[in-house]
Short mmCIF file of C-alpha atoms in Angstrom, two decimals:
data_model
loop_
_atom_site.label_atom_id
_atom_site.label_comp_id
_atom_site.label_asym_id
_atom_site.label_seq_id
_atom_site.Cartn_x
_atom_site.Cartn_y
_atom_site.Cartn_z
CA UNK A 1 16.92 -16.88 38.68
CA UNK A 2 19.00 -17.09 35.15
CA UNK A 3 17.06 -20.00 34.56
CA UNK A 4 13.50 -18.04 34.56
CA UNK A 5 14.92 -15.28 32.96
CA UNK A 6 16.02 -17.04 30.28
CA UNK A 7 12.48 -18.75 30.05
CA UNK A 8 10.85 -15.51 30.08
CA UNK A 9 12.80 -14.23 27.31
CA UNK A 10 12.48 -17.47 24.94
CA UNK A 11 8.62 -17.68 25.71
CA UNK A 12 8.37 -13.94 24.58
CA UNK A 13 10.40 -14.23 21.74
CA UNK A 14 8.26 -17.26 20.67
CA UNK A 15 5.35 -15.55 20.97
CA UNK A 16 6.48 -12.61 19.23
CA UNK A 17 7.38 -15.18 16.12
CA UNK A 18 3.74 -16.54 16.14
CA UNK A 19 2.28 -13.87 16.00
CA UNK A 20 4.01 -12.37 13.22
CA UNK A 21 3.83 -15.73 11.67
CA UNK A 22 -0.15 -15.47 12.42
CA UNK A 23 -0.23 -12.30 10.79
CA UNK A 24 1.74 -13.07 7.16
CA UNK A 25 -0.84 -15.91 7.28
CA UNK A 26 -3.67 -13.96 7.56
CA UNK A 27 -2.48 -11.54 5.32
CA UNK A 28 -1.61 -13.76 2.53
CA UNK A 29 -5.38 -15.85 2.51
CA UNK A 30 -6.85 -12.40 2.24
CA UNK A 31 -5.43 -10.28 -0.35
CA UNK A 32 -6.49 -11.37 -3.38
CA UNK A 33 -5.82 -9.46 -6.84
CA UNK A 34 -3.67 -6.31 -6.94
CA UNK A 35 -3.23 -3.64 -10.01
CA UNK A 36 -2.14 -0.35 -10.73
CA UNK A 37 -2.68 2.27 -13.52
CA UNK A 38 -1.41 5.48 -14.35
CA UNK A 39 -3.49 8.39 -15.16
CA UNK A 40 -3.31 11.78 -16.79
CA UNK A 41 -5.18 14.78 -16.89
CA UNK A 42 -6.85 16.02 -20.27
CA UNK A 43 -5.88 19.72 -19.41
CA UNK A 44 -2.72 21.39 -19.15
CA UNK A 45 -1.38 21.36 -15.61
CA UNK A 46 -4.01 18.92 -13.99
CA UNK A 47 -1.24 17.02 -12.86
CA UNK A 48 -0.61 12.69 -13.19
CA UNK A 49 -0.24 9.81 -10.77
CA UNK A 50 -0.72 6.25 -10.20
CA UNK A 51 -3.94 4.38 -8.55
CA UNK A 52 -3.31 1.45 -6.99
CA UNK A 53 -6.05 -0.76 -5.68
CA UNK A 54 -6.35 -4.36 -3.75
CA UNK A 55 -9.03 -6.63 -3.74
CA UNK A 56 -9.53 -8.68 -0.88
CA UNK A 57 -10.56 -12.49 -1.28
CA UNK A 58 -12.54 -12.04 1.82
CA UNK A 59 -13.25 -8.99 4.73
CA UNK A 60 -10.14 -8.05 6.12
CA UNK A 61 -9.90 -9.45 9.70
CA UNK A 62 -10.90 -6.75 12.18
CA UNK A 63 -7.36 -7.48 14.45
CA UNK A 64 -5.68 -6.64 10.84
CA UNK A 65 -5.34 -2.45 10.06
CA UNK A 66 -3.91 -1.94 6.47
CA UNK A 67 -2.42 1.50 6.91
CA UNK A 68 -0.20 2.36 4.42
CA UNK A 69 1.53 1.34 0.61
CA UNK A 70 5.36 1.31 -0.18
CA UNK A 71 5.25 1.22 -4.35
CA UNK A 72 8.25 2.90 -6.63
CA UNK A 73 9.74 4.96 -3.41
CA UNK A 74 6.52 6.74 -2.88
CA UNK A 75 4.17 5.93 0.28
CA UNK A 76 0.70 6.85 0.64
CA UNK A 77 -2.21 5.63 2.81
CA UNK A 78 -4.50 2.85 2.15
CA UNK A 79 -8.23 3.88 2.42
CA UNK A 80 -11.17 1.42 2.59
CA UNK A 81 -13.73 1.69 -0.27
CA UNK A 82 -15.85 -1.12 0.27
CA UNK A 83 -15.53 -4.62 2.67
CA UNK A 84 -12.89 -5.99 0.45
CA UNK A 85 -11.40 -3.37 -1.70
CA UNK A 86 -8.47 -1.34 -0.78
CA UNK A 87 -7.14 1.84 -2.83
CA UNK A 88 -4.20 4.23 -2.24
CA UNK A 89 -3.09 7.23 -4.96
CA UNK A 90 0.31 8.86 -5.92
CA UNK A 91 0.94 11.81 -7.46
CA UNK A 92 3.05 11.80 -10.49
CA UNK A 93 5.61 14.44 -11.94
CA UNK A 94 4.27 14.66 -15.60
CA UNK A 95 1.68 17.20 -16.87
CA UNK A 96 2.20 19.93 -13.58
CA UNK A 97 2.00 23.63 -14.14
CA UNK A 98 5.10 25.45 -13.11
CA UNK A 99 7.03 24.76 -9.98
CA UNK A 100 6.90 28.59 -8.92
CA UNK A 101 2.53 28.45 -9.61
CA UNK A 102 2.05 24.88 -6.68
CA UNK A 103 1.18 25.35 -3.34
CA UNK A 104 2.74 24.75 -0.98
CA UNK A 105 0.49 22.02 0.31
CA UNK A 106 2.31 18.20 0.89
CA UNK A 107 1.61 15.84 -1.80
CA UNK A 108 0.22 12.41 -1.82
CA UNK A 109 2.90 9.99 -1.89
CA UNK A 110 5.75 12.04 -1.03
CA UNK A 111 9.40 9.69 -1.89
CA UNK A 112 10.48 7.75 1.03
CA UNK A 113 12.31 4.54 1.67
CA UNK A 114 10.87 1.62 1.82
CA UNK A 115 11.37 -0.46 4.92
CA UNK A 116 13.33 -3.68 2.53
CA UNK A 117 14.09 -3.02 -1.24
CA UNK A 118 11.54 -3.96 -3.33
CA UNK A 119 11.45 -3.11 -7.19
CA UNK A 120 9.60 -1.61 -9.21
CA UNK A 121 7.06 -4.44 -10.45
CA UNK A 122 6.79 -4.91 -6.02
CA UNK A 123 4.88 -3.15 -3.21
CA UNK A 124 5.04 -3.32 0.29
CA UNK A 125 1.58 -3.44 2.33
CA UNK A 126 2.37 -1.56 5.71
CA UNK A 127 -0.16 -2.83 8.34
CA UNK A 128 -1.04 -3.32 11.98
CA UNK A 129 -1.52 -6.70 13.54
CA UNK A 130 -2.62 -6.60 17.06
CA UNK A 131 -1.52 -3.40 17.79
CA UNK A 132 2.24 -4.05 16.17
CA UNK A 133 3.24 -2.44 12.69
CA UNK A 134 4.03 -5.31 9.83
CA UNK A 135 4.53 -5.45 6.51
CA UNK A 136 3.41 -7.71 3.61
CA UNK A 137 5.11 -7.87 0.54
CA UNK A 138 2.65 -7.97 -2.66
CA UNK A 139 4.88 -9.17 -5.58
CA UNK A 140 2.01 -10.39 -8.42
CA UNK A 141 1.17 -6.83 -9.27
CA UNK A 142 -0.58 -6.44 -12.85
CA UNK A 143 -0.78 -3.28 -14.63
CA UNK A 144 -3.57 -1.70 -16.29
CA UNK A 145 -3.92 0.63 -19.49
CA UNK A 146 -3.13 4.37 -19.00
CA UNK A 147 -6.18 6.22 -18.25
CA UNK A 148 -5.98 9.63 -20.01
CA UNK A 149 -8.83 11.73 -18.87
CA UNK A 150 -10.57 13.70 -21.66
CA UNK A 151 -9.67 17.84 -21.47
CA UNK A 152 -13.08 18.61 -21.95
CA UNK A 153 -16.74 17.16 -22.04
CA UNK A 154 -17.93 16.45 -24.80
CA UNK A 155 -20.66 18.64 -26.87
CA UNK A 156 -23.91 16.94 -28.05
#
Protein backbone atom coordinates (compact mmCIF):
# COMPACT_ATOMS: atom_id res chain seq x y z
CA UNK A 1 0.00 0.00 0.00
CA UNK A 2 3.12 2.53 0.86
CA UNK A 3 4.48 1.35 -2.20
CA UNK A 4 1.44 2.79 -4.49
CA UNK A 5 1.16 5.64 -2.50
CA UNK A 6 4.37 6.61 -2.93
CA UNK A 7 3.95 5.98 -6.80
CA UNK A 8 0.97 8.04 -6.86
CA UNK A 9 2.58 10.88 -5.31
CA UNK A 10 5.95 10.81 -7.52
CA UNK A 11 3.80 10.32 -10.80
CA UNK A 12 1.79 13.51 -9.73
CA UNK A 13 4.55 15.45 -8.79
CA UNK A 14 6.17 14.59 -12.18
CA UNK A 15 3.44 15.58 -13.94
CA UNK A 16 2.98 18.68 -12.16
CA UNK A 17 6.88 19.52 -13.21
CA UNK A 18 6.04 18.91 -16.96
CA UNK A 19 3.61 20.75 -17.15
CA UNK A 20 4.98 23.74 -15.71
CA UNK A 21 8.04 22.94 -17.65
CA UNK A 22 5.53 22.76 -20.83
CA UNK A 23 4.26 25.99 -19.98
CA UNK A 24 7.75 28.26 -19.49
CA UNK A 25 8.37 26.61 -22.89
CA UNK A 26 5.53 27.76 -24.49
CA UNK A 27 5.72 30.93 -22.99
CA UNK A 28 9.20 31.73 -23.85
CA UNK A 29 8.81 30.73 -28.02
CA UNK A 30 5.92 33.13 -27.93
CA UNK A 31 6.62 36.38 -26.44
CA UNK A 32 8.54 38.18 -28.58
CA UNK A 33 9.51 42.03 -28.06
CA UNK A 34 8.48 43.89 -24.88
CA UNK A 35 8.60 47.91 -24.14
CA UNK A 36 7.31 50.41 -22.00
CA UNK A 37 6.84 54.24 -22.06
CA UNK A 38 5.75 56.76 -19.81
CA UNK A 39 3.24 59.31 -20.62
CA UNK A 40 1.94 62.66 -19.45
CA UNK A 41 -0.92 64.68 -19.85
CA UNK A 42 -0.67 68.22 -21.64
CA UNK A 43 -3.19 69.73 -19.02
CA UNK A 44 -2.94 70.32 -15.51
CA UNK A 45 -4.25 67.42 -13.47
CA UNK A 46 -4.78 64.83 -16.39
CA UNK A 47 -2.79 62.60 -14.47
CA UNK A 48 0.62 60.18 -15.82
CA UNK A 49 1.38 56.49 -16.09
CA UNK A 50 3.24 53.91 -17.87
CA UNK A 51 2.03 51.68 -21.05
CA UNK A 52 3.44 48.62 -21.34
CA UNK A 53 2.88 46.42 -24.33
CA UNK A 54 4.08 42.73 -25.62
CA UNK A 55 4.32 41.52 -28.91
CA UNK A 56 3.86 38.04 -29.49
CA UNK A 57 6.17 36.10 -32.08
CA UNK A 58 3.17 34.06 -32.86
CA UNK A 59 -0.85 33.66 -31.49
CA UNK A 60 -0.77 32.92 -28.03
CA UNK A 61 -1.71 29.23 -27.51
CA UNK A 62 -5.40 28.97 -26.65
CA UNK A 63 -4.48 26.50 -23.30
CA UNK A 64 -2.21 29.75 -22.37
CA UNK A 65 -4.44 32.89 -20.51
CA UNK A 66 -2.09 35.95 -19.95
CA UNK A 67 -3.94 37.60 -17.10
CA UNK A 68 -2.06 39.95 -15.41
CA UNK A 69 1.60 42.22 -15.27
CA UNK A 70 3.89 42.58 -12.13
CA UNK A 71 6.23 45.82 -13.30
CA UNK A 72 7.82 48.45 -10.54
CA UNK A 73 5.35 47.05 -7.58
CA UNK A 74 2.30 47.93 -9.51
CA UNK A 75 -0.05 45.09 -11.13
CA UNK A 76 -2.55 45.60 -13.69
CA UNK A 77 -4.33 43.34 -16.20
CA UNK A 78 -3.19 42.32 -19.53
CA UNK A 79 -5.83 42.98 -22.29
CA UNK A 80 -5.68 41.54 -25.85
CA UNK A 81 -5.50 44.14 -28.68
CA UNK A 82 -4.92 42.15 -31.57
CA UNK A 83 -3.75 38.10 -32.16
CA UNK A 84 -0.31 38.84 -30.98
CA UNK A 85 -0.16 42.04 -29.11
CA UNK A 86 -0.63 42.36 -25.48
CA UNK A 87 -0.99 45.82 -23.50
CA UNK A 88 -1.52 46.61 -19.78
CA UNK A 89 -1.49 50.52 -18.23
CA UNK A 90 -0.42 52.03 -14.82
CA UNK A 91 -1.25 55.01 -13.41
CA UNK A 92 1.46 57.26 -12.32
CA UNK A 93 1.73 59.84 -9.34
CA UNK A 94 2.98 62.96 -11.33
CA UNK A 95 0.74 65.68 -12.84
CA UNK A 96 -2.70 64.70 -10.43
CA UNK A 97 -4.98 67.42 -9.20
CA UNK A 98 -5.29 67.50 -5.48
CA UNK A 99 -5.65 64.47 -3.31
CA UNK A 100 -8.89 65.97 -1.55
CA UNK A 101 -10.51 66.72 -5.60
CA UNK A 102 -9.98 62.27 -6.79
CA UNK A 103 -12.58 59.97 -6.52
CA UNK A 104 -12.74 57.64 -4.83
CA UNK A 105 -12.70 55.10 -7.61
CA UNK A 106 -9.57 52.20 -7.48
CA UNK A 107 -6.81 52.94 -9.73
CA UNK A 108 -5.15 50.96 -12.39
CA UNK A 109 -2.19 49.36 -11.07
CA UNK A 110 -2.69 49.74 -7.52
CA UNK A 111 1.14 48.75 -5.52
CA UNK A 112 1.34 45.19 -4.66
CA UNK A 113 4.02 42.61 -4.25
CA UNK A 114 5.21 40.81 -6.68
CA UNK A 115 5.13 37.07 -6.35
CA UNK A 116 9.58 36.87 -6.57
CA UNK A 117 11.61 40.20 -6.57
CA UNK A 118 12.19 41.44 -9.71
CA UNK A 119 13.73 45.02 -10.39
CA UNK A 120 12.96 47.66 -11.88
CA UNK A 121 14.34 47.09 -15.59
CA UNK A 122 12.04 43.31 -14.93
CA UNK A 123 8.37 42.29 -15.16
CA UNK A 124 6.60 39.40 -14.23
CA UNK A 125 3.88 37.95 -16.80
CA UNK A 126 1.10 36.37 -14.48
CA UNK A 127 -0.73 33.68 -16.58
CA UNK A 128 -2.87 30.56 -16.65
CA UNK A 129 -1.69 27.31 -18.09
CA UNK A 130 -4.25 24.66 -18.14
CA UNK A 131 -6.28 25.95 -15.66
CA UNK A 132 -3.14 26.59 -13.05
CA UNK A 133 -1.79 30.25 -12.36
CA UNK A 134 2.12 30.72 -13.58
CA UNK A 135 4.31 33.22 -14.02
CA UNK A 136 6.92 34.22 -16.67
CA UNK A 137 9.57 36.44 -16.01
CA UNK A 138 10.24 39.07 -18.99
CA UNK A 139 13.76 40.50 -18.26
CA UNK A 140 14.79 42.20 -21.98
CA UNK A 141 12.46 45.09 -21.44
CA UNK A 142 13.36 48.27 -23.70
CA UNK A 143 12.12 51.61 -23.00
CA UNK A 144 10.64 54.08 -25.18
CA UNK A 145 10.69 58.05 -25.31
CA UNK A 146 8.27 59.89 -22.94
CA UNK A 147 5.13 60.62 -24.64
CA UNK A 148 3.92 64.08 -23.48
CA UNK A 149 0.49 64.64 -24.81
CA UNK A 150 -0.12 68.16 -26.20
CA UNK A 151 -2.59 70.46 -23.63
CA UNK A 152 -4.48 71.54 -26.42
CA UNK A 153 -5.22 70.97 -30.24
CA UNK A 154 -3.76 72.81 -32.27
CA UNK A 155 -5.39 75.96 -34.24
CA UNK A 156 -5.15 76.07 -38.09
Amino acid sequence: MKKLALILLFTSVFVSCHSQKEAAKAMKATIGETYFQNWVAGVRGGGSGTNFYIQCKKPVPKQIILKALYFRDKKSPIHKDSETEYSAGFTGDANKEKASDLNPTPIKGQKVTPPYPITDNEAIIEYSFKGKKAYYKLSTIKEQELKAYPSARPRN
